[in-house]
Short mmCIF file of C-alpha atoms and ligand atoms in Angstrom, two decimals:
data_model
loop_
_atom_site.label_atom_id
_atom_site.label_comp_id
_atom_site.label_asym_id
_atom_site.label_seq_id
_atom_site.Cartn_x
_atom_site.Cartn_y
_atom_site.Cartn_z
CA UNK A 14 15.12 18.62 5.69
CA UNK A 15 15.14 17.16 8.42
CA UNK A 16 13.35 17.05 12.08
CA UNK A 17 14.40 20.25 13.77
CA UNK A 18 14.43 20.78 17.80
CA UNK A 19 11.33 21.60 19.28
CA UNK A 20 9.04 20.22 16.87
CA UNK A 21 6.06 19.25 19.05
CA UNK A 22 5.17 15.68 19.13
CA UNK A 23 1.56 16.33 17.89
CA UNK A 24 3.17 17.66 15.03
CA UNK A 25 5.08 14.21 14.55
CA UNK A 26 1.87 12.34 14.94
CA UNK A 27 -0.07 14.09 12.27
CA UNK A 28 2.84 13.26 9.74
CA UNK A 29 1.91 9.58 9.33
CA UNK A 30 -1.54 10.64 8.18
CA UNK A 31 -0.18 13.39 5.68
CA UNK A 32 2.00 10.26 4.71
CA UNK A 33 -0.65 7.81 3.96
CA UNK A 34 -2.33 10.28 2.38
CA UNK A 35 -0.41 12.22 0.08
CA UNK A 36 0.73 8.42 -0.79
CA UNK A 37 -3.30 7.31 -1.84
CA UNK A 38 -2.84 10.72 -4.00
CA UNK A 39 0.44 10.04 -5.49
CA UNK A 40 -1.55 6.49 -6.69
CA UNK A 41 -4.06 8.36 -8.46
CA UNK A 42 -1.53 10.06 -10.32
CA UNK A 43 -1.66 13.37 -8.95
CA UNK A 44 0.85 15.72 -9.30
CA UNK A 45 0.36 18.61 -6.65
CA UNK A 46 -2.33 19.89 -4.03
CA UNK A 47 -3.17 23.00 -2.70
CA UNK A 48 -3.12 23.21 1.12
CA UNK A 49 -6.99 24.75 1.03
CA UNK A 50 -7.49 21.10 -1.14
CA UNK A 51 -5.19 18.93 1.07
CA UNK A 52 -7.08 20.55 4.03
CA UNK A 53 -10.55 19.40 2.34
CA UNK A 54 -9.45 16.50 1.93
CA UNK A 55 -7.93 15.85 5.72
CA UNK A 56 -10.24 17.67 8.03
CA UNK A 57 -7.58 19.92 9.40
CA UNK A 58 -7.27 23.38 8.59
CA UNK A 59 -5.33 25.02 5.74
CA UNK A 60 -3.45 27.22 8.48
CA UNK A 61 -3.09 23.65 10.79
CA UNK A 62 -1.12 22.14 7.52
CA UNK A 63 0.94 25.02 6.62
CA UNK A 64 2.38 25.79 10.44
CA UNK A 65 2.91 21.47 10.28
CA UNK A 66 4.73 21.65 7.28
CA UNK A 67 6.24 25.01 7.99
CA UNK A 68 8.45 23.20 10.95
CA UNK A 69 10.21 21.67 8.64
CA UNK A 70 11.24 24.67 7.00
CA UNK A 71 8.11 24.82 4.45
CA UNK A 72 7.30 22.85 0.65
CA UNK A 73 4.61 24.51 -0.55
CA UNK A 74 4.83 27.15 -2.84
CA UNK A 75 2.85 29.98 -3.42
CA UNK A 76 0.35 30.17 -5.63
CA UNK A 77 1.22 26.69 -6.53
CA UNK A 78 0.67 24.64 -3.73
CA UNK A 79 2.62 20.91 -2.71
CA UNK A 80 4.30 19.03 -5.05
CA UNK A 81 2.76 15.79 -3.80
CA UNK A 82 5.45 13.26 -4.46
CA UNK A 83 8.39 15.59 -3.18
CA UNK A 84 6.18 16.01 -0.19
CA UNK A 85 5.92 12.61 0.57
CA UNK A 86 9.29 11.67 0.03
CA UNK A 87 10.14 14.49 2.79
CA UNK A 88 7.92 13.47 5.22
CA UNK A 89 8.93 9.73 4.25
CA UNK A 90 12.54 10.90 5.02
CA UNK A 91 11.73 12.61 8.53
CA UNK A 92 9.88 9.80 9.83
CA UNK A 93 12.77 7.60 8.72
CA UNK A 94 10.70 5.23 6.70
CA UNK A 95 13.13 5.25 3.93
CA UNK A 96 15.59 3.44 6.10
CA UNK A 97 15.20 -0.37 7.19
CA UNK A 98 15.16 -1.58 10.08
CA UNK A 99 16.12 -5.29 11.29
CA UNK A 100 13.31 -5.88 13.92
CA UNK A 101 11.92 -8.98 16.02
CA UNK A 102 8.33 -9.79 17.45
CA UNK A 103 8.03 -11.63 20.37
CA UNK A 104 4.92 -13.43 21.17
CA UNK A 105 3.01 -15.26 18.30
CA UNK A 106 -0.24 -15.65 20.29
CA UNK A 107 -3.54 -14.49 18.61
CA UNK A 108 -2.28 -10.87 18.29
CA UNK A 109 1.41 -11.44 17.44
CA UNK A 110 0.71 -13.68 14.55
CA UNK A 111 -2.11 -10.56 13.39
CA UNK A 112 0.49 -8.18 13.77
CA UNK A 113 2.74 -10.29 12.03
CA UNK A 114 1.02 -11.16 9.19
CA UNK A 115 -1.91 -7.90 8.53
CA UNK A 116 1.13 -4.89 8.92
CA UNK A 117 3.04 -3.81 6.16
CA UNK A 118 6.31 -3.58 7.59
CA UNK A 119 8.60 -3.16 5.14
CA UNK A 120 6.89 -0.29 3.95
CA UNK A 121 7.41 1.40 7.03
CA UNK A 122 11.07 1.18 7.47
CA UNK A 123 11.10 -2.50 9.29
CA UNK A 124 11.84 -5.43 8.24
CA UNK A 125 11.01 -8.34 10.37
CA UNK A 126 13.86 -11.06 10.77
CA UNK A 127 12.90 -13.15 13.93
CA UNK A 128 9.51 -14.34 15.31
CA UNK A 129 9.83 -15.77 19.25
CA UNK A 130 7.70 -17.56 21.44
CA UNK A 131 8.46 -19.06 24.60
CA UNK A 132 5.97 -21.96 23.88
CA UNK A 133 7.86 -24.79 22.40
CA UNK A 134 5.05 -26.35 20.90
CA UNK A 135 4.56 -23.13 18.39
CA UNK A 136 8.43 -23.89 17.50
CA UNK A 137 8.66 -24.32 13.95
CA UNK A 138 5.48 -23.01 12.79
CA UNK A 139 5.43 -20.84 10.03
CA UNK A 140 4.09 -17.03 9.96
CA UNK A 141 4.77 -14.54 6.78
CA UNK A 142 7.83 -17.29 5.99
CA UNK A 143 9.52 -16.94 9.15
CA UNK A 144 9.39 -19.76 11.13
CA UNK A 145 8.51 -19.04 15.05
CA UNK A 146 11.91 -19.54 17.10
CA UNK A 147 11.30 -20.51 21.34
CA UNK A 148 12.79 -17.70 23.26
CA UNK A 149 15.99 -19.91 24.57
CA UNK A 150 17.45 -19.02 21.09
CA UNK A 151 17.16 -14.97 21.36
CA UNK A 152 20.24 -14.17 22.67
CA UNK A 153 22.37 -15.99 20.19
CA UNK A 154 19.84 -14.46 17.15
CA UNK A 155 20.35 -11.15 18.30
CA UNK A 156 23.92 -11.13 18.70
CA UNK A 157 24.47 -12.33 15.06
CA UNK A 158 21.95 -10.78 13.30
CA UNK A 159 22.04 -7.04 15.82
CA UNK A 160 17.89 -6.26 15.39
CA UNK A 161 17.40 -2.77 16.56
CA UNK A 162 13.76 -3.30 17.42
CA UNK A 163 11.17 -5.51 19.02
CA UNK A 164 7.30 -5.51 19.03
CA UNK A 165 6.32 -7.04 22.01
CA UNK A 166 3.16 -9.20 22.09
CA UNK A 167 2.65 -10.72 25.07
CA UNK A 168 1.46 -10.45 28.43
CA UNK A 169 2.49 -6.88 30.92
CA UNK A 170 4.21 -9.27 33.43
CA UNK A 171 6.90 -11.42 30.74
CA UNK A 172 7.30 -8.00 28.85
CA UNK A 173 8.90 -6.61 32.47
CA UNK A 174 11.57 -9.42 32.61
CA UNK A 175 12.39 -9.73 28.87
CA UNK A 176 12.96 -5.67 28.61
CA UNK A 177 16.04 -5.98 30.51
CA UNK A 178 17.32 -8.60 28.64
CA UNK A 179 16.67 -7.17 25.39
CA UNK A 180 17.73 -3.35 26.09
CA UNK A 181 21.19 -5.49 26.86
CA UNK A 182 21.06 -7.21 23.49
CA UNK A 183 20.37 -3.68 21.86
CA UNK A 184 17.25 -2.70 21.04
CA UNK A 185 16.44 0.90 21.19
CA UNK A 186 12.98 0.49 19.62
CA UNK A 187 10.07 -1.28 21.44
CA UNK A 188 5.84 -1.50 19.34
CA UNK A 189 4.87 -2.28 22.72
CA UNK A 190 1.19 -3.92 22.56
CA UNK A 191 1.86 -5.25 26.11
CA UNK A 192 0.37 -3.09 28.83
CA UNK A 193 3.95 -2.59 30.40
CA UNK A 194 4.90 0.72 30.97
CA UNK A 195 9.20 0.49 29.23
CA UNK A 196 9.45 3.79 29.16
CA UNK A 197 9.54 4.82 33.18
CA UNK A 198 12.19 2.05 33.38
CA UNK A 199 14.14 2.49 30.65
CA UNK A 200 13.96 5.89 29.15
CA UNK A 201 16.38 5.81 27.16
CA UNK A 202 14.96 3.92 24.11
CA UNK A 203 12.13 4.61 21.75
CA UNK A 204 8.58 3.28 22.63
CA UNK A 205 5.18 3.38 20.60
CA UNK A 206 2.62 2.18 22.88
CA UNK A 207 -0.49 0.74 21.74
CA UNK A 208 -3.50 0.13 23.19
CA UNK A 209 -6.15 -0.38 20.76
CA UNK A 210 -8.55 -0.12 24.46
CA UNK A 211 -7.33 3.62 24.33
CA UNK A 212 -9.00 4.02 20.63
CA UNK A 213 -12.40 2.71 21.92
CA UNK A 214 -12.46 4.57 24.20
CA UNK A 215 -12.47 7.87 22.75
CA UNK A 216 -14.36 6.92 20.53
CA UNK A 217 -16.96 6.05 23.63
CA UNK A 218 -16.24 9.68 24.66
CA UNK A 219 -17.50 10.65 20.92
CA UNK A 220 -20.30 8.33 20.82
CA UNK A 221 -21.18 9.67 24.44
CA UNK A 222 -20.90 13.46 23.25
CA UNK A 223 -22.44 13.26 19.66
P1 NAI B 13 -2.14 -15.07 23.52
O1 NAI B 13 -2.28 -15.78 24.83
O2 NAI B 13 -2.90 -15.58 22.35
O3 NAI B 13 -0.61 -15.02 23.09
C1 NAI B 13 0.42 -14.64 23.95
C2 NAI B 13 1.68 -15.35 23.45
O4 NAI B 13 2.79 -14.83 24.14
C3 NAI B 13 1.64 -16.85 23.72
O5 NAI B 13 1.92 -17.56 22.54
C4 NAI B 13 2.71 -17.04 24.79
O6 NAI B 13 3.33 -18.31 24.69
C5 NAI B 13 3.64 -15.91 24.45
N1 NAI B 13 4.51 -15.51 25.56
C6 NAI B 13 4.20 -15.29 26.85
N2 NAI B 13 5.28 -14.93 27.55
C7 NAI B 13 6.30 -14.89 26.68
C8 NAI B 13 7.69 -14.59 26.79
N3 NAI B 13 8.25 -14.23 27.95
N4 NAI B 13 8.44 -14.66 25.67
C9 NAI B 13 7.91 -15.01 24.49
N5 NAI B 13 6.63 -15.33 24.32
C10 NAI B 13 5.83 -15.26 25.40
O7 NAI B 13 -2.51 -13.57 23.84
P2 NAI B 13 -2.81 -12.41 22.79
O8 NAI B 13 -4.26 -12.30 22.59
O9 NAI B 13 -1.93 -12.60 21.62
O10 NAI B 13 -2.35 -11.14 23.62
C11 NAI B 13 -1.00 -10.96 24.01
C12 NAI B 13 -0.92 -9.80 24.99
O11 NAI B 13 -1.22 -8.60 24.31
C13 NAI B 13 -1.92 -9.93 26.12
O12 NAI B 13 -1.22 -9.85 27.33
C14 NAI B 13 -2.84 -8.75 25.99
O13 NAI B 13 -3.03 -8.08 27.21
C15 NAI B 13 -2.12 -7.83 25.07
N6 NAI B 13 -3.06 -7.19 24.15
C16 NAI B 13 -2.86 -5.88 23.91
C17 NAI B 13 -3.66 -5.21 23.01
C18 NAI B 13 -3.38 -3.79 22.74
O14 NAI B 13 -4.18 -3.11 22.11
N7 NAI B 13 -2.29 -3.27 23.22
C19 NAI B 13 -4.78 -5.87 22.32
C20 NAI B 13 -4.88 -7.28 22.62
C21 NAI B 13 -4.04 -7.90 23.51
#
């Protein structure tokens, strides 16, 4: 099954959280949920998660409900993290080497291969068993070992001059943590912004409205 045109991009956000999810329920050994249950259990509505999973041409059945592990393993297939991905992260600052070392990567489809920082002194220093690489060496890394995504850690202004440079080297997919705004230039590669100001902020706007 896979993702069919026109499936609304709200609809591709909510499948991370059905993910994680139906994964913490697959761990407790569970074998299948109903979608009144699986609603319970999320805070959306049982209509919400059948017209989700119904883009995707449908898994429940009725009267029986989801099996939970072929569930996940079809969401797991449509967001594509049952493929790996060679990526890089550039930028092993205070929230680089976070990044680096608090996300699971590899069970999300990536696979980190390359840390860089354009601070020499940082050269050589190990993170997750990688050891940080200065910046000067990027162009030869990615040529031999052809990463297909980045997650850029550093400041707005170096993220605008590296982009160029690494859309050239091929890299389609940016974790952009950097307040530069890749997609209006280049709009032809995949970009997850995030701004973890964005998240306390609504949650000021729920705080404010409680
Ligand atoms: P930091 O100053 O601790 O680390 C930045 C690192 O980037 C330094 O090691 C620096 O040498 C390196 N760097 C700078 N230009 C580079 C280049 N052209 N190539 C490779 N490495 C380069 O800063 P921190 O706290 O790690 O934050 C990094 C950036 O992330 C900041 O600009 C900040 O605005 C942004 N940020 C974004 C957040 C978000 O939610 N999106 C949250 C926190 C920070």
């Amino acid at each position: 099954m896979s993702k069919p045109e026109g499936v609304s991009i709200s609809v591709i956000k909510r499948l991370p959280r059905y993910y994680r999810f139906l994964g913490e329920l697959k761990e407790q050994g569970m074998i299948r949920i109903s979608s009144k249950d699986l609603s319970a259990k999320m805070g959306f509505t049982a209509s919400q998660i059948r017209q989700d999973l119904n883009c995707f041409g449908g898994f429940g059945q009725q009267g029986y409900g989801y099996n939970i592990e072929s569930l996940y393993e079809e969401i797991g297939r449509i967001l594509g993290v049952d493929k790996t991905r060679n990526a890089i992260l550039i930028g092993a600052g205070n929230l680089g080497r976070a990044v680096a070392l608090h996300m699971s990567f590899e069970k999300r489809g990536f696979n980190i291969i390359g840390i860089f920082d354009k601070n020499a002194a940082l050269s050589g220093q190990m993170i997750r068993g990688l050891p940080i690489r200065h910046t000067d060496g990027l162009y030869d890394f990615c040529k031999e070992n052809t990463p297909v995504v980045a997650v850029l850690c550093i400041p707005s202004a170096a993220a605008k001059d590296l982009t160029p440079e690494l859309v050239k080297l091929g890299i389609k997919g940016y974790w952009n943590f950097s307040h530069y705004d890749i997609a209006s230039d280049f709009p032809d590669v995949a970009v997850e912004n995030v701004h973890l100001s964005d998240s306390l902020m609504t949650l000021s706007y729920k705080i404010s409205n409680f």
